[in-house]
Coordinates of N, CA and C in Angstrom, one line a residue:
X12 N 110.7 90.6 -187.6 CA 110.9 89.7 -188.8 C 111.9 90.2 -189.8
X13 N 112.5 89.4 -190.2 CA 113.2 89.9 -191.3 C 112.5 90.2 -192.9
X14 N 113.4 90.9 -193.5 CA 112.7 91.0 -194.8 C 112.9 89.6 -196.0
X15 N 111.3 89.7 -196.6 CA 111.3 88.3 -197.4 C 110.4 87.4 -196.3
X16 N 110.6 87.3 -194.8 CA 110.2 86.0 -194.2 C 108.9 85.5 -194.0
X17 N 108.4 87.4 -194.5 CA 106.4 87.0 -194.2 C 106.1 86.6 -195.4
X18 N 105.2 86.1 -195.8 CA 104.2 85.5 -196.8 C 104.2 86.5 -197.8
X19 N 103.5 87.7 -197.3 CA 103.4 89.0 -197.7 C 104.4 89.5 -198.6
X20 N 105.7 89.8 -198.6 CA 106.5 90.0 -199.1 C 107.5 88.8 -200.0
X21 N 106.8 87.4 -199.5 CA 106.8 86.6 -200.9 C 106.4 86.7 -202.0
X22 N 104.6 87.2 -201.6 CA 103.8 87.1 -203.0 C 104.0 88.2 -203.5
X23 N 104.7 89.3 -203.3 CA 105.0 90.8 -204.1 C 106.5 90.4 -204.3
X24 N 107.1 89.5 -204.2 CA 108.3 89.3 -205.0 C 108.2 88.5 -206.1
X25 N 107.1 87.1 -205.7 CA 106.7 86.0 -206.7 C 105.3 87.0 -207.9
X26 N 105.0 88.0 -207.4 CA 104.5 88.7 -208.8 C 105.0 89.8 -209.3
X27 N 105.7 89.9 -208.6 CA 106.7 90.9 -209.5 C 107.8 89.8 -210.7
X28 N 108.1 88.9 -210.2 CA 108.7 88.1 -211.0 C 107.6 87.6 -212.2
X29 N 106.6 87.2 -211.8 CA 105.6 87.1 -212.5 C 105.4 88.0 -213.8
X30 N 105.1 89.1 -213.3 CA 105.3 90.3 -214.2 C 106.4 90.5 -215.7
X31 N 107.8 90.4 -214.8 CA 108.7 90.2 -215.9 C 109.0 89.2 -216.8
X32 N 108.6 88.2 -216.1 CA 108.6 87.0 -217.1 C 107.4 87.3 -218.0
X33 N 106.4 87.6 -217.9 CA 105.2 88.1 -219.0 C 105.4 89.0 -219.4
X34 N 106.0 90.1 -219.6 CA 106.9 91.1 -220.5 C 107.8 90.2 -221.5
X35 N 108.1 89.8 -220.4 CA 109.5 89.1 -221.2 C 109.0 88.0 -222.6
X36 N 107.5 87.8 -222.5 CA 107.3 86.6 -223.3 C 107.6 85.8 -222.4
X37 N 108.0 84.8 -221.5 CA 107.9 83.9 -220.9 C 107.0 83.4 -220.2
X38 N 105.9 83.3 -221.3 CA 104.1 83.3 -220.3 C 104.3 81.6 -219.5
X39 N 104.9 80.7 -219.4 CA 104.7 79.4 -218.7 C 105.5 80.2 -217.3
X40 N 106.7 80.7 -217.2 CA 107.3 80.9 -216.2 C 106.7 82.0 -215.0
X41 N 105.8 83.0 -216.8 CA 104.8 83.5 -215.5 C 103.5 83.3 -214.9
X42 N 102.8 81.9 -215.7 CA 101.7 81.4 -214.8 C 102.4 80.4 -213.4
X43 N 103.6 80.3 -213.6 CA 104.2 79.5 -212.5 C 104.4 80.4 -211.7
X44 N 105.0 81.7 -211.8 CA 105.3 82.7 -210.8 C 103.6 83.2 -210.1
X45 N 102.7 82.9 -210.9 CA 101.7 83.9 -210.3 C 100.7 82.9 -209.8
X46 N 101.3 81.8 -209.9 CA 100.4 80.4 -209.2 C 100.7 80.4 -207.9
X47 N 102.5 80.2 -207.6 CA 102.8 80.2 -206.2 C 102.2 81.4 -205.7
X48 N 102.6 82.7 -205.9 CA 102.0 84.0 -205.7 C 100.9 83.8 -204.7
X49 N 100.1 83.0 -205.6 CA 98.6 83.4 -205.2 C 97.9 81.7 -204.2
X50 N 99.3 81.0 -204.5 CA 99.1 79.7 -203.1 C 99.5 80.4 -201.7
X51 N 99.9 81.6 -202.0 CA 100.2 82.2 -200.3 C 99.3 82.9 -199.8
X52 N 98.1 83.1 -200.7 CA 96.9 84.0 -200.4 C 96.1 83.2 -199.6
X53 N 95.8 82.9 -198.3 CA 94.9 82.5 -197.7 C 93.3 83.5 -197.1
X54 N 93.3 83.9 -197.9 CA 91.6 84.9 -197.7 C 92.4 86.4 -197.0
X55 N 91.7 86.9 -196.9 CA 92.5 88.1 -196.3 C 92.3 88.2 -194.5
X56 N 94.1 88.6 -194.2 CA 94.5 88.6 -193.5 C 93.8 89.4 -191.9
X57 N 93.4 90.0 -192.5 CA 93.1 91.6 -191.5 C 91.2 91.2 -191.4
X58 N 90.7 90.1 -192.0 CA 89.2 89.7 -192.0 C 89.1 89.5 -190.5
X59 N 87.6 90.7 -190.2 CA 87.1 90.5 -189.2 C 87.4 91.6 -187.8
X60 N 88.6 92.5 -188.2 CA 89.3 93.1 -187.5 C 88.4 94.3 -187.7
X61 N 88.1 95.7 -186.9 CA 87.1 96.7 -187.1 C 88.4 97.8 -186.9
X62 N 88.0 98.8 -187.5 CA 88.9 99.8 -187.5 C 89.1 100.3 -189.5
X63 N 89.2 102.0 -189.3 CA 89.4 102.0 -190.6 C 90.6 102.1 -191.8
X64 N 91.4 102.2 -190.6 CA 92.7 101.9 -191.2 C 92.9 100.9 -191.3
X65 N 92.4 99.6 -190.6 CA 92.6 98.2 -191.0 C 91.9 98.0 -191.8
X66 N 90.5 98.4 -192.0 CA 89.9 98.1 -193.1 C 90.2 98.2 -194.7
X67 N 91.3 100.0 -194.5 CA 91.5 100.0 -195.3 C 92.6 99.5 -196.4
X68 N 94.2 98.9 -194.8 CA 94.8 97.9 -194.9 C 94.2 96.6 -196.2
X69 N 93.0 96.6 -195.5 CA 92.6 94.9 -195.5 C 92.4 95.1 -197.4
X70 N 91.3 95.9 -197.3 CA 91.2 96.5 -199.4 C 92.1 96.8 -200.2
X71 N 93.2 97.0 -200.0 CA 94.3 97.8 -200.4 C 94.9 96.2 -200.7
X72 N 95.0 95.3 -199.7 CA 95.9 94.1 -200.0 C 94.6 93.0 -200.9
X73 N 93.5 93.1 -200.4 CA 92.8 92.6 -201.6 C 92.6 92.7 -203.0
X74 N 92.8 94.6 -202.9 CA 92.8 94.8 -204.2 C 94.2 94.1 -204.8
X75 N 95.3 94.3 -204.7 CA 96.8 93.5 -205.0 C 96.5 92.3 -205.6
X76 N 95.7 91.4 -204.4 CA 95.7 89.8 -205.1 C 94.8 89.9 -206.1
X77 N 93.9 90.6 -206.0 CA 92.6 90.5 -207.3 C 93.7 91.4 -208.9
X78 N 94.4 91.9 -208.7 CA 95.2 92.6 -209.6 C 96.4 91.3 -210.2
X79 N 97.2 90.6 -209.3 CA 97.8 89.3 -209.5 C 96.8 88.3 -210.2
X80 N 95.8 88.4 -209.7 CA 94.8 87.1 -210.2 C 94.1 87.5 -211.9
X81 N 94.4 88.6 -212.3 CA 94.2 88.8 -213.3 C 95.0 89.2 -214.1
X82 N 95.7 89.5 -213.9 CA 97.5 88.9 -214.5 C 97.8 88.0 -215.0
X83 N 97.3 86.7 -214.0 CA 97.7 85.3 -214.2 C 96.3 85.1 -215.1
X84 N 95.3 85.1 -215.0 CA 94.2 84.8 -216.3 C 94.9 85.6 -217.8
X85 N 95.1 86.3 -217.5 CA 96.0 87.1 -218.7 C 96.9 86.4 -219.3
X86 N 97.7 85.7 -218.4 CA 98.9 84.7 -219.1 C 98.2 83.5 -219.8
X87 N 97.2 83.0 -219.0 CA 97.0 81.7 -219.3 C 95.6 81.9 -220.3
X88 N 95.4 82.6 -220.4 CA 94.6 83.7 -222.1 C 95.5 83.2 -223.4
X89 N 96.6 84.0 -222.8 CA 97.4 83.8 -223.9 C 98.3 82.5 -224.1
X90 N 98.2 81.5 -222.9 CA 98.9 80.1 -223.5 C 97.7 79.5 -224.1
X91 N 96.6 79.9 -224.2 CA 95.4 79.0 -224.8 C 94.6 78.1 -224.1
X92 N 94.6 78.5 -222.6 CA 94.1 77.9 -221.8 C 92.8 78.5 -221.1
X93 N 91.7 79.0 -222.2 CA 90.7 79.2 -221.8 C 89.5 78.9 -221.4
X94 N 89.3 77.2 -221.7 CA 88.4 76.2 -221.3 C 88.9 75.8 -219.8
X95 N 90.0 75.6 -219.7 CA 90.5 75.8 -218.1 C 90.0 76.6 -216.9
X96 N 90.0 77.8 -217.1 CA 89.7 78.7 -216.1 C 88.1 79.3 -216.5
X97 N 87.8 78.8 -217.4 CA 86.1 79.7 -217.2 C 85.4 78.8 -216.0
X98 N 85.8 78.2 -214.9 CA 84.8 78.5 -214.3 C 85.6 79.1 -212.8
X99 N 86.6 79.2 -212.6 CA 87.6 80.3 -211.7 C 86.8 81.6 -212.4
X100 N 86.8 82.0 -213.4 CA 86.3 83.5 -213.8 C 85.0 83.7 -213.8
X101 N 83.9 82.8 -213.3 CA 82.8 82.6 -213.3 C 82.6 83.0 -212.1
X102 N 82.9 82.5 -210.8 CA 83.5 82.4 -209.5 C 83.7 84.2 -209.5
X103 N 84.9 84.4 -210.1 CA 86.0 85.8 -209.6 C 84.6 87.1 -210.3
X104 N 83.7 86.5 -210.6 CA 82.5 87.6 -211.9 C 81.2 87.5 -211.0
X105 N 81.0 86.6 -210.6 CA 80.0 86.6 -209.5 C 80.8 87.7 -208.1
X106 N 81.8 87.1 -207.8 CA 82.0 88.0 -206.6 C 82.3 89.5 -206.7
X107 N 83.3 89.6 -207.9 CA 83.3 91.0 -208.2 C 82.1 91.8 -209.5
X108 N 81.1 91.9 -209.2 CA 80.5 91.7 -210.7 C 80.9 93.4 -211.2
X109 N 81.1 94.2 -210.9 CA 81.1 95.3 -211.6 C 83.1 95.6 -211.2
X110 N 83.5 94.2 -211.4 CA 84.9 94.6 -211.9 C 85.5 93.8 -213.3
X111 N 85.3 95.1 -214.3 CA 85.6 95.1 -215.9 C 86.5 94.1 -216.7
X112 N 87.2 93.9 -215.8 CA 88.4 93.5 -216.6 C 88.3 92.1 -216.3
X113 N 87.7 92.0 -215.2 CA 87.1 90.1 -215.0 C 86.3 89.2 -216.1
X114 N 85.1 90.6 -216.0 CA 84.1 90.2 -216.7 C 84.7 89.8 -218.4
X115 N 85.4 90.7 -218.6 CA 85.8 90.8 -220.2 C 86.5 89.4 -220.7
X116 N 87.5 89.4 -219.3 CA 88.4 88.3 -219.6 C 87.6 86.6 -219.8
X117 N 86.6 87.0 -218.9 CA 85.5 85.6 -218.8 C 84.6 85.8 -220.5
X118 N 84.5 86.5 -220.7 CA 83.7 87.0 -222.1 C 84.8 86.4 -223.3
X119 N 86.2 86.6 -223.1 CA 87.4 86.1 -224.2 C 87.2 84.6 -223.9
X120 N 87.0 84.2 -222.3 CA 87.3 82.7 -221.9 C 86.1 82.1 -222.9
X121 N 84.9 82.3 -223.0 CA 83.8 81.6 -223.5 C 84.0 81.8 -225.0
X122 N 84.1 82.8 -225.4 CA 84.1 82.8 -227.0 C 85.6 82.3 -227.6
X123 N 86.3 81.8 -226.9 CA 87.1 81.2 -227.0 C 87.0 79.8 -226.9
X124 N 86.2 79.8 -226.3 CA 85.5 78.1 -226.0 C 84.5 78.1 -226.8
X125 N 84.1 78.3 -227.9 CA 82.6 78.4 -228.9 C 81.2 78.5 -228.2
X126 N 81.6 79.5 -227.4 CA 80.2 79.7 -226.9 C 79.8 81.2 -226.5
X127 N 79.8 81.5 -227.6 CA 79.6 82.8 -228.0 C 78.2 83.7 -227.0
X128 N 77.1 83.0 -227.5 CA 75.4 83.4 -226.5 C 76.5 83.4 -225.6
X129 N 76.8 83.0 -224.6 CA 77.4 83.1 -223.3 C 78.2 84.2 -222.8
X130 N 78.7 84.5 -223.7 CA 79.7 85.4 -223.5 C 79.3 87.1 -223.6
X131 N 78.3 86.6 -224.9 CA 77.0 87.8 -224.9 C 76.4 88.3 -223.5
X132 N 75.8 87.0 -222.9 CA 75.3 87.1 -221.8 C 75.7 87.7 -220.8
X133 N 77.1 87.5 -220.6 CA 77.9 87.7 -219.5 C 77.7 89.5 -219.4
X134 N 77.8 89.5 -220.6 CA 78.4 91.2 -220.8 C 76.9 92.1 -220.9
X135 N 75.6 91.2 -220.9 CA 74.3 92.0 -221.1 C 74.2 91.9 -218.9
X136 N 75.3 90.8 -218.8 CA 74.5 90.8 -216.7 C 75.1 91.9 -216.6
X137 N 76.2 92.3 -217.5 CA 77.8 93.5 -216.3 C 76.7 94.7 -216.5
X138 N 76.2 94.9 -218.3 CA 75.5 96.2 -218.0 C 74.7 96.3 -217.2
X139 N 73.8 95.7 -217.2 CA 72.5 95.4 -216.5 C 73.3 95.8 -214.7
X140 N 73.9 95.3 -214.3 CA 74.6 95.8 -213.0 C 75.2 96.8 -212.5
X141 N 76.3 97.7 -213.9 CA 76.5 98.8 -214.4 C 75.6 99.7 -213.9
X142 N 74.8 100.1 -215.1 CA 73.4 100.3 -214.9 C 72.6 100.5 -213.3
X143 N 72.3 99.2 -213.1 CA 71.3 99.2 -211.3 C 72.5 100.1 -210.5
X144 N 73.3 99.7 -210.7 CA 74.4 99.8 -209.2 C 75.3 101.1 -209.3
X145 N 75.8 101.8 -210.5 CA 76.4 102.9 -210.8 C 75.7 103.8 -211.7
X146 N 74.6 103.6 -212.6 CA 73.8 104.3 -213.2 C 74.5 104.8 -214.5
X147 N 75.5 103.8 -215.4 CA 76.9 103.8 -216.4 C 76.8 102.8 -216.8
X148 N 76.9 103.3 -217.9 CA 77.2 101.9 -219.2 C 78.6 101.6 -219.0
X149 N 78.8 99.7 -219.5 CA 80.4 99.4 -219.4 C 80.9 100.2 -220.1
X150 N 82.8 100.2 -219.4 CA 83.6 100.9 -220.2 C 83.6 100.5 -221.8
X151 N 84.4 101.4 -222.3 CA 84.7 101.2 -224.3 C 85.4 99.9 -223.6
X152 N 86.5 99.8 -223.3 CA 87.5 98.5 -223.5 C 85.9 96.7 -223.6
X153 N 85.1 96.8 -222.7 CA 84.5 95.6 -222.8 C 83.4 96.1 -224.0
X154 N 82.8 97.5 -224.3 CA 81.8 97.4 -225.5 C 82.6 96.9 -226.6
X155 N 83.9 97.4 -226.6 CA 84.8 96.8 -228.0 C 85.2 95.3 -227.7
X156 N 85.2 95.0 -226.8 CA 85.0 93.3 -226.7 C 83.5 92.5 -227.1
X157 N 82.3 93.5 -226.5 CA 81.1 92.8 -227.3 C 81.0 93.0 -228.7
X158 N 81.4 94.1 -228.8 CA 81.1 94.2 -230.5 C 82.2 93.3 -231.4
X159 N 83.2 92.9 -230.9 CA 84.1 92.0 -231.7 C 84.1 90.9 -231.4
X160 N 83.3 90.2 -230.4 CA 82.3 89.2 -230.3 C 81.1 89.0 -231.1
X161 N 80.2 89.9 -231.1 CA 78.9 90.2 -232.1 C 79.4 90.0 -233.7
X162 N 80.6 90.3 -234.1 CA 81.0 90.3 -235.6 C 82.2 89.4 -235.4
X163 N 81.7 88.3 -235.1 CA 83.0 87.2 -234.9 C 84.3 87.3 -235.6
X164 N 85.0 88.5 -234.3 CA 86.4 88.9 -234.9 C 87.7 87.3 -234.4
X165 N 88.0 87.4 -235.4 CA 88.9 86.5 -235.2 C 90.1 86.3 -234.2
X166 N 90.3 87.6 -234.3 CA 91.8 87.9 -233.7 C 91.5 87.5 -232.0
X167 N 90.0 87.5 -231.8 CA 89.9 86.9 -230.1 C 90.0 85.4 -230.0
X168 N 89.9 85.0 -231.2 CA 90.3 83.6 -231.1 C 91.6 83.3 -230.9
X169 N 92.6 84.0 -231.2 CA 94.3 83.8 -231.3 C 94.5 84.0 -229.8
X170 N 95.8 83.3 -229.0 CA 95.8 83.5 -227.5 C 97.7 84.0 -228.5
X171 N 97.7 85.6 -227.6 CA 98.7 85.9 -227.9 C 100.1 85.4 -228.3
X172 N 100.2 84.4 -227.6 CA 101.0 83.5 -228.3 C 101.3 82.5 -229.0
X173 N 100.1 82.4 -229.7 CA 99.9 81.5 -231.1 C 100.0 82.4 -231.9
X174 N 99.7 83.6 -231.9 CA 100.1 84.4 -232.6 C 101.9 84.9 -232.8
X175 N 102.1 85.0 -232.1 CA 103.9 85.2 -232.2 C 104.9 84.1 -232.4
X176 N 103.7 82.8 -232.0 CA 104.9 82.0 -232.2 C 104.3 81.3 -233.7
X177 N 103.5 81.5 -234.5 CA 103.1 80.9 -235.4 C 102.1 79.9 -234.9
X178 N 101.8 79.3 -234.2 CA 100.7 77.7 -234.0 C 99.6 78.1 -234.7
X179 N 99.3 77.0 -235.0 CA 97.8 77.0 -235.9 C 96.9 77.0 -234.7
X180 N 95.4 77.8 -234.7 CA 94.2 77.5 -233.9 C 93.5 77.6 -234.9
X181 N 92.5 77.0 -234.5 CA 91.2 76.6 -235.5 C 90.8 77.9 -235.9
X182 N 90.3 78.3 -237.0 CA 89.1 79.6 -237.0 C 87.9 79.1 -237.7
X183 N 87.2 79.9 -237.8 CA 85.6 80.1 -237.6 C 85.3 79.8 -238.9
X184 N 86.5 80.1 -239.8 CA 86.1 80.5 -241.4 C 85.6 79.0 -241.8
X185 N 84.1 79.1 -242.7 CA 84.5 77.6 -243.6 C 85.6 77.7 -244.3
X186 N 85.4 75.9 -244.8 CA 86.5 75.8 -245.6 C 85.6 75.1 -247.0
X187 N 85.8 76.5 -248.2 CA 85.2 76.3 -249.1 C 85.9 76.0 -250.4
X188 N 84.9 75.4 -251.3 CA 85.7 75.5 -252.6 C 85.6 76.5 -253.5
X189 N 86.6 77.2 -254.6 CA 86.4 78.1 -255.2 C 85.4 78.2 -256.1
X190 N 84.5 79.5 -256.0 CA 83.3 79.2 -257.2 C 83.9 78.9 -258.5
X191 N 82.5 78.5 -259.4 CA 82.7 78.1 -260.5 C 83.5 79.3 -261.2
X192 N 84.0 78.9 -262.8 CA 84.6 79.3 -263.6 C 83.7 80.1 -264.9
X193 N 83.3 81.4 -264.7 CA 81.6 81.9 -265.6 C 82.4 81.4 -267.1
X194 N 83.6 82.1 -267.5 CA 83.7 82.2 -269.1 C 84.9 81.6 -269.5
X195 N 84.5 80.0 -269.0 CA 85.7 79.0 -269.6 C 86.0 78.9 -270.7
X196 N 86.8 79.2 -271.8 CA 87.0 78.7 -272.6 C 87.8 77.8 -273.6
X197 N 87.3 77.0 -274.1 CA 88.0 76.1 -275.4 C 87.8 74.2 -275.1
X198 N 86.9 74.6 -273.8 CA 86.2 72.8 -274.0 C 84.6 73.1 -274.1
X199 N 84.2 72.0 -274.2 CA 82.1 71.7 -274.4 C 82.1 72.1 -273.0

């Protein structure tokens, strides 16, 4: 075969492109690059085949797509599209449950959707699995995601590029009026 003609070396060209466009700031071009990417992934290839070089083939290219697939939740984090995908990250948290960076991202997806308990949740099942299955509390990166969930940090509400490009998103804050005036003077 020639080079480029397998599938395989499409989707490591279409996420590598991916990649630079999301450096680059061009997060639409790279949830477009990381969408095709990941329309070439039809389950893994090497499934079902015994041997541990193939096996280990077979993880090695799994791990890749699950690394592209959270890439692309990353982009579309940041276009503000987090009512979208929480339930793909629901899905991708069930299957991988003690992989971190899913869980967290599903944790930004919900408290980004006002559903905060949830997001709590998600991150009391990771430890709780943590815990049973490695005998380790989550990494610092998702404790500092609960705890800036727990103290309704704002800044998880901003999808990185509302932030750079100026757009308004709602925040949490009421909208109050200024207290009274204690030592007005020169009317009744």
């Amino acid at each position: 075969t020639k080079e480029g003609e397998l599938d395989l070396d499409a989707f490591g060209r279409l996420a590598a492109m991916g990649k630079v466009a999301a450096a680059e700031g061009r997060l639409s071009e790279a949830a477009e690059a990381f969408n095709k990417a990941l329309a070439l992934w039809d389950g893994n290839p090497l499934a079902g085949f015994r041997g541990r070089l193939l096996q280990s083939a077979a993880a090695q290219l799994e791990e890749r797509c699950l690394a592209v697939m959270e890439e692309r939740v990353d982009v579309l984090l940041s276009l503000g599209m987090h009512h979208e995908i929480i339930g793909e990250l629901m899905v991708l948290t069930a299957e991988h449950p003690l992989r971190e960076t899913v869980r967290g991202q599903l944790m930004k997806a919900l408290y980004r959707d006002g559903r905060q308990a949830e997001a709590l949740e998600v991150y009391q099942q990771g430890r709780r699995a943590f815990i049973a299955e490695l005998g380790l509390e989550p990494g610092a990166a998702l404790q500092d995601l609960q705890r800036a969930i727990l103290s309704g940090d704002d800044d998880l509400l901003l999808p990185q590029s509302a932030r750079t490009t100026g757009q308004v998103v709602a925040s949490r804050q009421p909208h109050m009026l200024p207290a009274d005036v204690i030592d007005y003077v020169g009317r009744e």
